[in-house]
Short mmCIF file of N, CA and C in Angstrom, two decimals:
data_model
loop_
_atom_site.label_atom_id
_atom_site.label_comp_id
_atom_site.label_asym_id
_atom_site.label_seq_id
_atom_site.Cartn_x
_atom_site.Cartn_y
_atom_site.Cartn_z
N MET W 1 75.53 53.52 130.86
CA MET W 1 75.93 54.07 129.57
C MET W 1 75.09 53.48 128.43
N LYS W 2 74.85 52.17 128.51
CA LYS W 2 74.09 51.54 127.43
C LYS W 2 72.69 52.14 127.30
N ASP W 3 72.05 52.42 128.44
CA ASP W 3 70.71 53.03 128.41
C ASP W 3 70.71 54.33 127.60
N GLU W 4 71.70 55.16 127.88
CA GLU W 4 71.81 56.46 127.21
C GLU W 4 72.04 56.30 125.71
N VAL W 5 72.93 55.39 125.33
CA VAL W 5 73.27 55.18 123.93
C VAL W 5 72.06 54.61 123.17
N VAL W 6 71.43 53.59 123.73
CA VAL W 6 70.28 52.96 123.07
C VAL W 6 69.14 53.97 122.95
N LYS W 7 68.94 54.78 123.97
CA LYS W 7 67.87 55.79 123.92
C LYS W 7 68.10 56.75 122.75
N LEU W 8 69.32 57.18 122.56
CA LEU W 8 69.63 58.08 121.44
C LEU W 8 69.35 57.41 120.10
N VAL W 9 69.79 56.17 119.96
CA VAL W 9 69.55 55.43 118.71
C VAL W 9 68.05 55.28 118.46
N ILE W 10 67.31 54.93 119.48
CA ILE W 10 65.85 54.77 119.34
C ILE W 10 65.20 56.09 118.94
N ASN W 11 65.65 57.19 119.53
CA ASN W 11 65.12 58.51 119.15
C ASN W 11 65.37 58.80 117.67
N ILE W 12 66.54 58.44 117.18
CA ILE W 12 66.85 58.65 115.76
C ILE W 12 65.96 57.76 114.89
N PHE W 13 65.80 56.51 115.28
CA PHE W 13 64.91 55.61 114.53
C PHE W 13 63.47 56.12 114.53
N GLU W 14 63.04 56.65 115.68
CA GLU W 14 61.65 57.10 115.78
C GLU W 14 61.37 58.38 114.99
N ARG W 15 62.40 59.07 114.57
CA ARG W 15 62.20 60.19 113.65
C ARG W 15 61.77 59.67 112.28
N ILE W 16 62.07 58.41 112.03
CA ILE W 16 61.69 57.77 110.76
C ILE W 16 60.34 57.09 110.90
N HIS W 17 60.17 56.32 112.00
CA HIS W 17 58.92 55.58 112.20
C HIS W 17 58.83 55.20 113.68
N PRO W 18 57.63 55.27 114.28
CA PRO W 18 57.49 54.88 115.69
C PRO W 18 57.88 53.41 115.92
N LEU W 19 58.46 53.15 117.09
CA LEU W 19 58.85 51.80 117.46
C LEU W 19 57.96 51.30 118.58
N SER W 20 57.61 50.03 118.50
CA SER W 20 56.85 49.42 119.59
C SER W 20 57.77 49.23 120.79
N GLU W 21 57.18 49.13 121.97
CA GLU W 21 57.98 48.90 123.19
C GLU W 21 58.76 47.59 123.08
N ASN W 22 58.12 46.58 122.47
CA ASN W 22 58.78 45.29 122.31
C ASN W 22 60.03 45.42 121.43
N LEU W 23 59.93 46.18 120.34
CA LEU W 23 61.09 46.39 119.46
C LEU W 23 62.19 47.14 120.20
N LYS W 24 61.82 48.15 120.98
CA LYS W 24 62.82 48.89 121.76
C LYS W 24 63.57 47.95 122.70
N GLU W 25 62.83 47.07 123.35
CA GLU W 25 63.47 46.09 124.26
C GLU W 25 64.41 45.17 123.51
N LYS W 26 63.98 44.70 122.33
CA LYS W 26 64.82 43.78 121.53
C LYS W 26 66.09 44.47 121.05
N ILE W 27 65.99 45.74 120.68
CA ILE W 27 67.19 46.50 120.28
C ILE W 27 68.14 46.59 121.46
N PHE W 28 67.58 46.90 122.64
CA PHE W 28 68.41 47.00 123.84
C PHE W 28 69.09 45.66 124.15
N GLU W 29 68.31 44.59 124.12
CA GLU W 29 68.83 43.25 124.44
C GLU W 29 69.85 42.77 123.41
N GLY W 30 69.63 43.09 122.14
CA GLY W 30 70.46 42.54 121.07
C GLY W 30 71.72 43.31 120.75
N SER W 31 71.88 44.48 121.35
CA SER W 31 73.03 45.31 121.04
C SER W 31 73.96 45.41 122.24
N ASP W 32 75.17 45.87 121.99
CA ASP W 32 76.08 46.15 123.07
C ASP W 32 76.87 47.41 122.76
N VAL W 33 77.30 48.07 123.82
CA VAL W 33 78.09 49.29 123.70
C VAL W 33 79.56 48.91 123.86
N ILE W 34 80.38 49.42 122.92
CA ILE W 34 81.81 49.14 122.99
C ILE W 34 82.58 50.47 122.98
N HIS W 35 83.71 50.45 123.65
CA HIS W 35 84.61 51.61 123.71
C HIS W 35 85.87 51.21 122.93
N ILE W 36 86.17 52.00 121.92
CA ILE W 36 87.29 51.68 121.03
C ILE W 36 88.29 52.83 121.04
N LYS W 37 89.55 52.52 121.09
CA LYS W 37 90.61 53.53 121.10
C LYS W 37 90.88 54.06 119.69
N LYS W 38 91.44 55.24 119.64
CA LYS W 38 91.86 55.87 118.38
C LYS W 38 92.80 54.94 117.62
N LYS W 39 92.61 54.87 116.30
CA LYS W 39 93.42 54.07 115.37
C LYS W 39 93.17 52.56 115.46
N ASP W 40 92.15 52.15 116.21
CA ASP W 40 91.78 50.73 116.22
C ASP W 40 91.00 50.40 114.95
N VAL W 41 91.18 49.19 114.46
CA VAL W 41 90.51 48.76 113.24
C VAL W 41 89.29 47.92 113.62
N LEU W 42 88.12 48.33 113.13
CA LEU W 42 86.89 47.58 113.37
C LEU W 42 86.71 46.48 112.33
N LEU W 43 87.23 46.72 111.14
CA LEU W 43 87.10 45.77 110.05
C LEU W 43 88.33 45.88 109.16
N ASN W 44 88.98 44.75 108.91
CA ASN W 44 90.13 44.71 108.01
C ASN W 44 89.69 44.34 106.60
N ILE W 45 90.45 44.76 105.64
CA ILE W 45 90.22 44.34 104.26
C ILE W 45 90.33 42.82 104.22
N GLY W 46 89.37 42.16 103.58
CA GLY W 46 89.37 40.70 103.48
C GLY W 46 88.56 40.01 104.56
N GLU W 47 88.19 40.73 105.63
CA GLU W 47 87.32 40.17 106.67
C GLU W 47 85.86 40.38 106.27
N THR W 48 85.00 39.55 106.82
CA THR W 48 83.57 39.73 106.59
C THR W 48 82.99 40.56 107.73
N SER W 49 82.25 41.59 107.37
CA SER W 49 81.65 42.49 108.35
C SER W 49 80.50 41.79 109.08
N LYS W 50 80.64 41.62 110.37
CA LYS W 50 79.63 40.94 111.18
C LYS W 50 78.75 41.91 111.96
N TYR W 51 79.13 43.21 111.96
CA TYR W 51 78.41 44.18 112.79
C TYR W 51 78.12 45.46 112.03
N ILE W 52 77.03 46.10 112.43
CA ILE W 52 76.74 47.47 112.06
C ILE W 52 76.92 48.28 113.34
N TYR W 53 77.50 49.48 113.21
CA TYR W 53 77.81 50.30 114.38
C TYR W 53 77.08 51.63 114.30
N PHE W 54 76.58 52.08 115.43
CA PHE W 54 76.04 53.42 115.56
C PHE W 54 77.06 54.22 116.35
N ILE W 55 77.45 55.39 115.84
CA ILE W 55 78.48 56.19 116.50
C ILE W 55 77.83 57.12 117.52
N TYR W 56 78.04 56.83 118.77
CA TYR W 56 77.56 57.68 119.85
C TYR W 56 78.53 58.83 120.07
N ASN W 57 79.82 58.50 120.04
CA ASN W 57 80.85 59.50 120.28
C ASN W 57 82.09 59.10 119.48
N GLY W 58 82.72 60.08 118.83
CA GLY W 58 83.95 59.81 118.09
C GLY W 58 83.73 59.86 116.60
N SER W 59 84.77 59.47 115.88
CA SER W 59 84.71 59.48 114.42
C SER W 59 85.49 58.29 113.86
N LEU W 60 85.08 57.89 112.66
CA LEU W 60 85.72 56.77 111.98
C LEU W 60 85.95 57.14 110.52
N ARG W 61 86.71 56.31 109.86
CA ARG W 61 86.82 56.42 108.41
C ARG W 61 86.87 55.03 107.84
N SER W 62 86.43 54.92 106.60
CA SER W 62 86.63 53.67 105.87
C SER W 62 87.61 53.98 104.76
N TYR W 63 88.38 52.98 104.38
CA TYR W 63 89.37 53.19 103.33
C TYR W 63 89.60 51.89 102.57
N TYR W 64 90.15 52.04 101.38
CA TYR W 64 90.53 50.90 100.56
C TYR W 64 91.95 51.13 100.07
N LEU W 65 92.56 50.08 99.56
CA LEU W 65 93.91 50.19 98.99
C LEU W 65 93.80 50.12 97.48
N ASP W 66 94.45 51.06 96.80
CA ASP W 66 94.42 51.01 95.33
C ASP W 66 95.41 49.96 94.83
N GLN W 67 95.58 49.87 93.52
CA GLN W 67 96.43 48.82 92.93
C GLN W 67 97.89 48.95 93.35
N GLU W 68 98.30 50.15 93.73
CA GLU W 68 99.67 50.35 94.19
C GLU W 68 99.81 50.19 95.70
N GLY W 69 98.70 49.85 96.37
CA GLY W 69 98.72 49.67 97.82
C GLY W 69 98.56 50.97 98.58
N LYS W 70 98.18 52.04 97.89
CA LYS W 70 97.99 53.35 98.54
C LYS W 70 96.62 53.39 99.21
N ASP W 71 96.61 53.92 100.42
CA ASP W 71 95.42 54.05 101.26
C ASP W 71 94.56 55.21 100.74
N ASN W 72 93.28 54.93 100.45
CA ASN W 72 92.34 55.95 99.97
C ASN W 72 91.11 55.97 100.86
N THR W 73 90.83 57.13 101.46
CA THR W 73 89.67 57.27 102.34
C THR W 73 88.40 57.33 101.51
N SER W 74 87.45 56.45 101.83
CA SER W 74 86.18 56.46 101.10
C SER W 74 85.07 57.16 101.89
N TRP W 75 85.12 57.13 103.22
CA TRP W 75 84.10 57.77 104.04
C TRP W 75 84.68 58.30 105.33
N PHE W 76 84.09 59.42 105.79
CA PHE W 76 84.27 59.88 107.17
C PHE W 76 82.92 59.72 107.84
N LEU W 77 82.92 59.24 109.07
CA LEU W 77 81.67 59.00 109.79
C LEU W 77 81.79 59.60 111.19
N PHE W 78 80.71 60.27 111.62
CA PHE W 78 80.72 61.00 112.87
C PHE W 78 79.53 60.62 113.75
N GLU W 79 79.42 61.32 114.88
CA GLU W 79 78.34 61.05 115.82
C GLU W 79 76.98 60.99 115.12
N ASN W 80 76.15 60.08 115.62
CA ASN W 80 74.77 59.88 115.15
C ASN W 80 74.68 59.30 113.75
N GLU W 81 75.77 58.73 113.26
CA GLU W 81 75.75 58.06 111.96
C GLU W 81 76.02 56.57 112.14
N LEU W 82 75.62 55.81 111.15
CA LEU W 82 75.90 54.38 111.13
C LEU W 82 77.23 54.13 110.42
N ALA W 83 78.00 53.24 110.97
CA ALA W 83 79.27 52.84 110.35
C ALA W 83 79.12 51.40 109.90
N ILE W 84 79.37 51.18 108.62
CA ILE W 84 79.13 49.86 108.05
C ILE W 84 79.92 49.72 106.76
N SER W 85 80.39 48.54 106.48
CA SER W 85 80.88 48.20 105.15
C SER W 85 79.67 47.57 104.46
N VAL W 86 78.97 48.37 103.68
CA VAL W 86 77.68 47.97 103.12
C VAL W 86 77.77 46.65 102.37
N TYR W 87 78.69 46.56 101.43
CA TYR W 87 78.81 45.35 100.61
C TYR W 87 79.06 44.13 101.49
N SER W 88 80.06 44.21 102.34
CA SER W 88 80.43 43.05 103.15
C SER W 88 79.33 42.67 104.15
N PHE W 89 78.76 43.66 104.80
CA PHE W 89 77.75 43.37 105.82
C PHE W 89 76.52 42.71 105.21
N PHE W 90 75.99 43.27 104.13
CA PHE W 90 74.74 42.75 103.58
C PHE W 90 74.91 41.50 102.73
N THR W 91 76.11 41.28 102.18
CA THR W 91 76.34 40.04 101.42
C THR W 91 76.98 38.96 102.28
N GLN W 92 77.54 39.37 103.42
CA GLN W 92 78.31 38.49 104.29
C GLN W 92 79.47 37.85 103.52
N LYS W 93 80.13 38.70 102.73
CA LYS W 93 81.33 38.33 101.98
C LYS W 93 82.48 39.21 102.43
N PRO W 94 83.73 38.81 102.12
CA PRO W 94 84.89 39.62 102.55
C PRO W 94 84.82 41.06 102.04
N SER W 95 85.27 41.95 102.89
CA SER W 95 85.24 43.37 102.59
C SER W 95 86.42 43.80 101.74
N PHE W 96 86.19 44.76 100.84
CA PHE W 96 87.28 45.34 100.06
C PHE W 96 87.76 46.63 100.73
N GLU W 97 87.12 47.00 101.85
CA GLU W 97 87.53 48.21 102.56
C GLU W 97 87.74 47.88 104.04
N ALA W 98 88.45 48.78 104.70
CA ALA W 98 88.68 48.67 106.14
C ALA W 98 87.95 49.82 106.82
N VAL W 99 87.64 49.63 108.11
CA VAL W 99 87.03 50.68 108.92
C VAL W 99 87.88 50.84 110.17
N GLU W 100 88.32 52.08 110.41
CA GLU W 100 89.15 52.35 111.59
C GLU W 100 88.68 53.62 112.28
N THR W 101 89.02 53.72 113.57
CA THR W 101 88.64 54.89 114.34
C THR W 101 89.66 56.00 114.14
N LEU W 102 89.16 57.24 114.06
CA LEU W 102 90.03 58.42 114.01
C LEU W 102 90.22 59.00 115.40
N GLU W 103 89.31 58.69 116.29
CA GLU W 103 89.33 59.17 117.67
C GLU W 103 88.87 58.03 118.58
N ASP W 104 89.04 58.19 119.87
CA ASP W 104 88.41 57.26 120.79
C ASP W 104 86.91 57.31 120.53
N CYS W 105 86.26 56.15 120.52
CA CYS W 105 84.84 56.08 120.15
C CYS W 105 84.03 55.28 121.15
N VAL W 106 82.76 55.66 121.26
CA VAL W 106 81.75 54.86 121.94
C VAL W 106 80.75 54.49 120.86
N LEU W 107 80.57 53.19 120.67
CA LEU W 107 79.73 52.68 119.58
C LEU W 107 78.69 51.71 120.11
N LEU W 108 77.52 51.74 119.49
CA LEU W 108 76.52 50.71 119.74
C LEU W 108 76.65 49.71 118.60
N ARG W 109 76.79 48.45 118.95
CA ARG W 109 77.04 47.41 117.96
C ARG W 109 75.87 46.44 117.90
N LEU W 110 75.47 46.12 116.66
CA LEU W 110 74.40 45.14 116.43
C LEU W 110 74.90 44.17 115.37
N SER W 111 74.78 42.89 115.63
CA SER W 111 75.28 41.89 114.70
C SER W 111 74.35 41.72 113.50
N PHE W 112 74.89 41.18 112.44
CA PHE W 112 74.11 40.88 111.24
C PHE W 112 72.95 39.95 111.60
N LYS W 113 73.25 38.93 112.39
CA LYS W 113 72.22 37.95 112.77
C LYS W 113 71.09 38.62 113.56
N LYS W 114 71.43 39.47 114.52
CA LYS W 114 70.40 40.16 115.32
C LYS W 114 69.58 41.11 114.46
N LEU W 115 70.24 41.80 113.53
CA LEU W 115 69.52 42.71 112.64
C LEU W 115 68.51 41.94 111.80
N GLN W 116 68.91 40.80 111.28
CA GLN W 116 68.00 39.99 110.47
C GLN W 116 66.81 39.51 111.30
N GLN W 117 67.06 39.15 112.56
CA GLN W 117 65.98 38.74 113.45
C GLN W 117 64.99 39.89 113.69
N LEU W 118 65.52 41.10 113.87
CA LEU W 118 64.65 42.26 114.07
C LEU W 118 63.81 42.53 112.82
N TYR W 119 64.41 42.37 111.65
CA TYR W 119 63.66 42.56 110.41
C TYR W 119 62.53 41.54 110.30
N LEU W 120 62.79 40.30 110.70
CA LEU W 120 61.77 39.25 110.63
C LEU W 120 60.63 39.48 111.61
N GLU W 121 60.97 39.87 112.82
CA GLU W 121 59.97 40.01 113.88
C GLU W 121 59.17 41.31 113.82
N PHE W 122 59.78 42.36 113.28
CA PHE W 122 59.16 43.69 113.36
C PHE W 122 59.13 44.37 111.99
N PRO W 123 57.99 44.29 111.31
CA PRO W 123 57.87 44.91 109.98
C PRO W 123 58.25 46.40 109.96
N GLU W 124 57.93 47.12 111.06
CA GLU W 124 58.27 48.55 111.08
C GLU W 124 59.77 48.78 111.01
N PHE W 125 60.53 47.81 111.48
CA PHE W 125 61.99 47.97 111.45
C PHE W 125 62.52 47.82 110.02
N ASN W 126 61.82 47.06 109.19
CA ASN W 126 62.18 46.97 107.78
C ASN W 126 62.07 48.34 107.12
N TYR W 127 61.01 49.07 107.47
CA TYR W 127 60.82 50.42 106.91
C TYR W 127 61.99 51.33 107.32
N ILE W 128 62.35 51.29 108.58
CA ILE W 128 63.46 52.10 109.08
C ILE W 128 64.74 51.71 108.35
N GLY W 129 64.98 50.40 108.22
CA GLY W 129 66.16 49.92 107.51
C GLY W 129 66.19 50.40 106.07
N ARG W 130 65.03 50.41 105.42
CA ARG W 130 64.97 50.87 104.04
C ARG W 130 65.30 52.35 103.93
N ILE W 131 64.75 53.15 104.82
CA ILE W 131 65.02 54.59 104.79
C ILE W 131 66.51 54.86 105.05
N LEU W 132 67.09 54.19 106.02
CA LEU W 132 68.51 54.37 106.31
C LEU W 132 69.37 53.95 105.13
N THR W 133 69.00 52.85 104.47
CA THR W 133 69.73 52.39 103.29
C THR W 133 69.61 53.40 102.16
N GLU W 134 68.42 53.95 101.97
CA GLU W 134 68.23 54.98 100.94
C GLU W 134 69.11 56.19 101.23
N GLN W 135 69.15 56.62 102.49
CA GLN W 135 69.98 57.78 102.86
C GLN W 135 71.45 57.50 102.57
N TYR W 136 71.90 56.29 102.89
CA TYR W 136 73.29 55.92 102.65
C TYR W 136 73.58 55.91 101.14
N TYR W 137 72.65 55.38 100.37
CA TYR W 137 72.83 55.32 98.92
C TYR W 137 72.87 56.71 98.32
N ILE W 138 71.99 57.59 98.77
CA ILE W 138 71.97 58.98 98.28
C ILE W 138 73.31 59.66 98.59
N ARG W 139 73.80 59.46 99.79
CA ARG W 139 75.09 60.05 100.17
C ARG W 139 76.21 59.50 99.30
N SER W 140 76.16 58.21 99.01
CA SER W 140 77.16 57.59 98.14
C SER W 140 77.10 58.18 96.73
N GLU W 141 75.89 58.36 96.23
CA GLU W 141 75.70 58.94 94.90
C GLU W 141 76.18 60.39 94.87
N GLU W 142 75.90 61.14 95.92
CA GLU W 142 76.37 62.53 96.00
C GLU W 142 77.89 62.59 95.95
N LYS W 143 78.55 61.66 96.67
CA LYS W 143 80.01 61.67 96.66
C LYS W 143 80.54 61.31 95.27
N ALA W 144 79.96 60.30 94.64
CA ALA W 144 80.39 59.91 93.29
C ALA W 144 80.19 61.06 92.31
N ASN W 145 79.05 61.74 92.41
CA ASN W 145 78.79 62.87 91.52
C ASN W 145 79.74 64.03 91.78
N SER W 146 80.06 64.28 93.03
CA SER W 146 80.98 65.39 93.33
C SER W 146 82.37 65.09 92.76
N LEU W 147 82.81 63.83 92.83
CA LEU W 147 84.11 63.47 92.26
C LEU W 147 84.11 63.63 90.74
N ARG W 148 82.96 63.38 90.11
CA ARG W 148 82.87 63.49 88.65
C ARG W 148 82.66 64.91 88.17
N MET W 149 81.92 65.72 88.94
CA MET W 149 81.44 66.98 88.40
C MET W 149 81.95 68.25 89.08
N LEU W 150 82.49 68.14 90.28
CA LEU W 150 82.95 69.34 90.98
C LEU W 150 84.46 69.46 90.92
N SER W 151 84.93 70.68 90.95
CA SER W 151 86.37 70.92 91.02
C SER W 151 86.86 70.51 92.40
N ALA W 152 88.17 70.38 92.55
CA ALA W 152 88.75 70.03 93.85
C ALA W 152 88.36 71.07 94.90
N LYS W 153 88.39 72.34 94.53
CA LYS W 153 88.02 73.41 95.46
C LYS W 153 86.56 73.29 95.87
N GLU W 154 85.68 73.00 94.93
CA GLU W 154 84.25 72.84 95.24
C GLU W 154 84.01 71.64 96.14
N ARG W 155 84.75 70.54 95.90
CA ARG W 155 84.60 69.36 96.75
C ARG W 155 85.04 69.67 98.18
N TYR W 156 86.14 70.41 98.31
CA TYR W 156 86.63 70.80 99.63
C TYR W 156 85.60 71.69 100.34
N GLN W 157 85.08 72.68 99.64
CA GLN W 157 84.10 73.58 100.24
C GLN W 157 82.84 72.83 100.67
N GLN W 158 82.40 71.89 99.85
CA GLN W 158 81.23 71.08 100.19
C GLN W 158 81.49 70.27 101.46
N LEU W 159 82.67 69.67 101.56
CA LEU W 159 83.02 68.89 102.75
C LEU W 159 83.05 69.76 104.00
N ILE W 160 83.63 70.93 103.90
CA ILE W 160 83.72 71.85 105.05
C ILE W 160 82.34 72.35 105.45
N GLU W 161 81.46 72.56 104.48
CA GLU W 161 80.09 72.99 104.81
C GLU W 161 79.35 71.90 105.59
N ARG W 162 79.53 70.66 105.19
CA ARG W 162 78.82 69.56 105.85
C ARG W 162 79.45 69.17 107.18
N TYR W 163 80.77 69.19 107.22
CA TYR W 163 81.51 68.76 108.41
C TYR W 163 82.57 69.79 108.75
N PRO W 164 82.18 70.95 109.27
CA PRO W 164 83.16 72.02 109.52
C PRO W 164 84.28 71.63 110.49
N GLU W 165 83.99 70.69 111.38
CA GLU W 165 85.00 70.27 112.36
C GLU W 165 85.99 69.26 111.82
N ILE W 166 85.85 68.89 110.56
CA ILE W 166 86.67 67.80 110.01
C ILE W 166 88.17 68.13 110.04
N ILE W 167 88.50 69.39 109.86
CA ILE W 167 89.92 69.79 109.87
C ILE W 167 90.56 69.46 111.21
N LYS W 168 89.80 69.55 112.29
CA LYS W 168 90.32 69.24 113.62
C LYS W 168 90.33 67.74 113.90
N ARG W 169 89.50 66.98 113.16
CA ARG W 169 89.27 65.59 113.52
C ARG W 169 89.93 64.57 112.60
N ALA W 170 90.36 65.00 111.41
CA ALA W 170 90.97 64.07 110.46
C ALA W 170 92.25 64.70 109.91
N SER W 171 93.21 63.86 109.59
CA SER W 171 94.47 64.37 109.04
C SER W 171 94.24 64.91 107.63
N LEU W 172 95.10 65.84 107.23
CA LEU W 172 94.99 66.42 105.88
C LEU W 172 95.21 65.34 104.81
N GLY W 173 96.04 64.37 105.11
CA GLY W 173 96.26 63.27 104.16
C GLY W 173 94.98 62.48 103.91
N TYR W 174 94.24 62.18 104.98
CA TYR W 174 92.97 61.46 104.83
C TYR W 174 91.95 62.31 104.08
N ILE W 175 91.90 63.60 104.40
CA ILE W 175 90.95 64.50 103.73
C ILE W 175 91.28 64.59 102.24
N ALA W 176 92.56 64.74 101.92
CA ALA W 176 92.97 64.82 100.51
C ALA W 176 92.57 63.55 99.76
N SER W 177 92.83 62.39 100.35
CA SER W 177 92.49 61.14 99.65
C SER W 177 90.98 61.00 99.49
N TYR W 178 90.20 61.46 100.47
CA TYR W 178 88.75 61.44 100.36
C TYR W 178 88.27 62.32 99.20
N LEU W 179 88.93 63.45 99.02
CA LEU W 179 88.57 64.38 97.95
C LEU W 179 89.14 63.99 96.59
N GLY W 180 90.01 62.98 96.58
CA GLY W 180 90.60 62.53 95.32
C GLY W 180 91.68 63.45 94.81
N ILE W 181 92.41 64.10 95.74
CA ILE W 181 93.48 65.03 95.36
C ILE W 181 94.71 64.74 96.20
N THR W 182 95.82 65.37 95.85
CA THR W 182 97.04 65.21 96.64
C THR W 182 97.00 66.14 97.84
N GLN W 183 97.82 65.86 98.82
CA GLN W 183 97.88 66.71 100.00
C GLN W 183 98.40 68.10 99.61
N HIS W 184 99.30 68.15 98.65
CA HIS W 184 99.84 69.44 98.16
C HIS W 184 98.71 70.29 97.57
N THR W 185 97.86 69.66 96.74
CA THR W 185 96.73 70.38 96.15
C THR W 185 95.78 70.87 97.23
N LEU W 186 95.53 70.04 98.23
CA LEU W 186 94.66 70.44 99.34
C LEU W 186 95.24 71.64 100.07
N SER W 187 96.52 71.64 100.34
CA SER W 187 97.16 72.77 101.02
C SER W 187 97.02 74.05 100.21
N ARG W 188 97.16 73.94 98.89
CA ARG W 188 97.02 75.10 98.00
C ARG W 188 95.57 75.62 98.06
N ILE W 189 94.60 74.71 98.02
CA ILE W 189 93.19 75.11 98.09
C ILE W 189 92.89 75.78 99.42
N ARG W 190 93.37 75.21 100.50
CA ARG W 190 93.11 75.76 101.83
C ARG W 190 93.69 77.15 102.00
N SER W 191 94.83 77.42 101.37
CA SER W 191 95.44 78.74 101.49
C SER W 191 94.63 79.82 100.76
N LYS W 192 93.80 79.40 99.81
CA LYS W 192 93.00 80.35 99.03
C LYS W 192 91.58 80.50 99.56
N VAL W 193 91.14 79.54 100.39
CA VAL W 193 89.75 79.58 100.88
C VAL W 193 89.66 80.41 102.15
#
């Protein structure tokens, strides 16, 4: 199983920049494949993120608690995406968000320490890391802009266009909180779309 998962990750990385055989071996040696059950928590609020995850199979979400203790979904993550608490992982400080599985998942896990070693040993991996970070930042900016500038209906339509299977894979409560609306408002929007 690990061979298959690492091969997929390497193929995704190589769409950004070719990898040397030595780097491919180090990624294989430094990572491990884990199987996680639905509703398991990969990172709790207040913990320091020690791993970056590549989603081979399944889906996850990250969430934070507002001042009233209400759960708010900040991200949905699916196959072929990286799952990470950016702030906590890169600063190695406690996280303000949690990461949990929405479905049973198969994940490739790489520790912060191993990632830093790969960056030191392989300059090409720094380039890949930069491109992935830029993509994550752009996605974050798109979400912030959609919350500021799009109507609730437009945000819902945008989400469905990007992730049409989301209705089957995430609860309406999680989707509503991700969109910054109530579940009642989401139900009203869905009945009109």
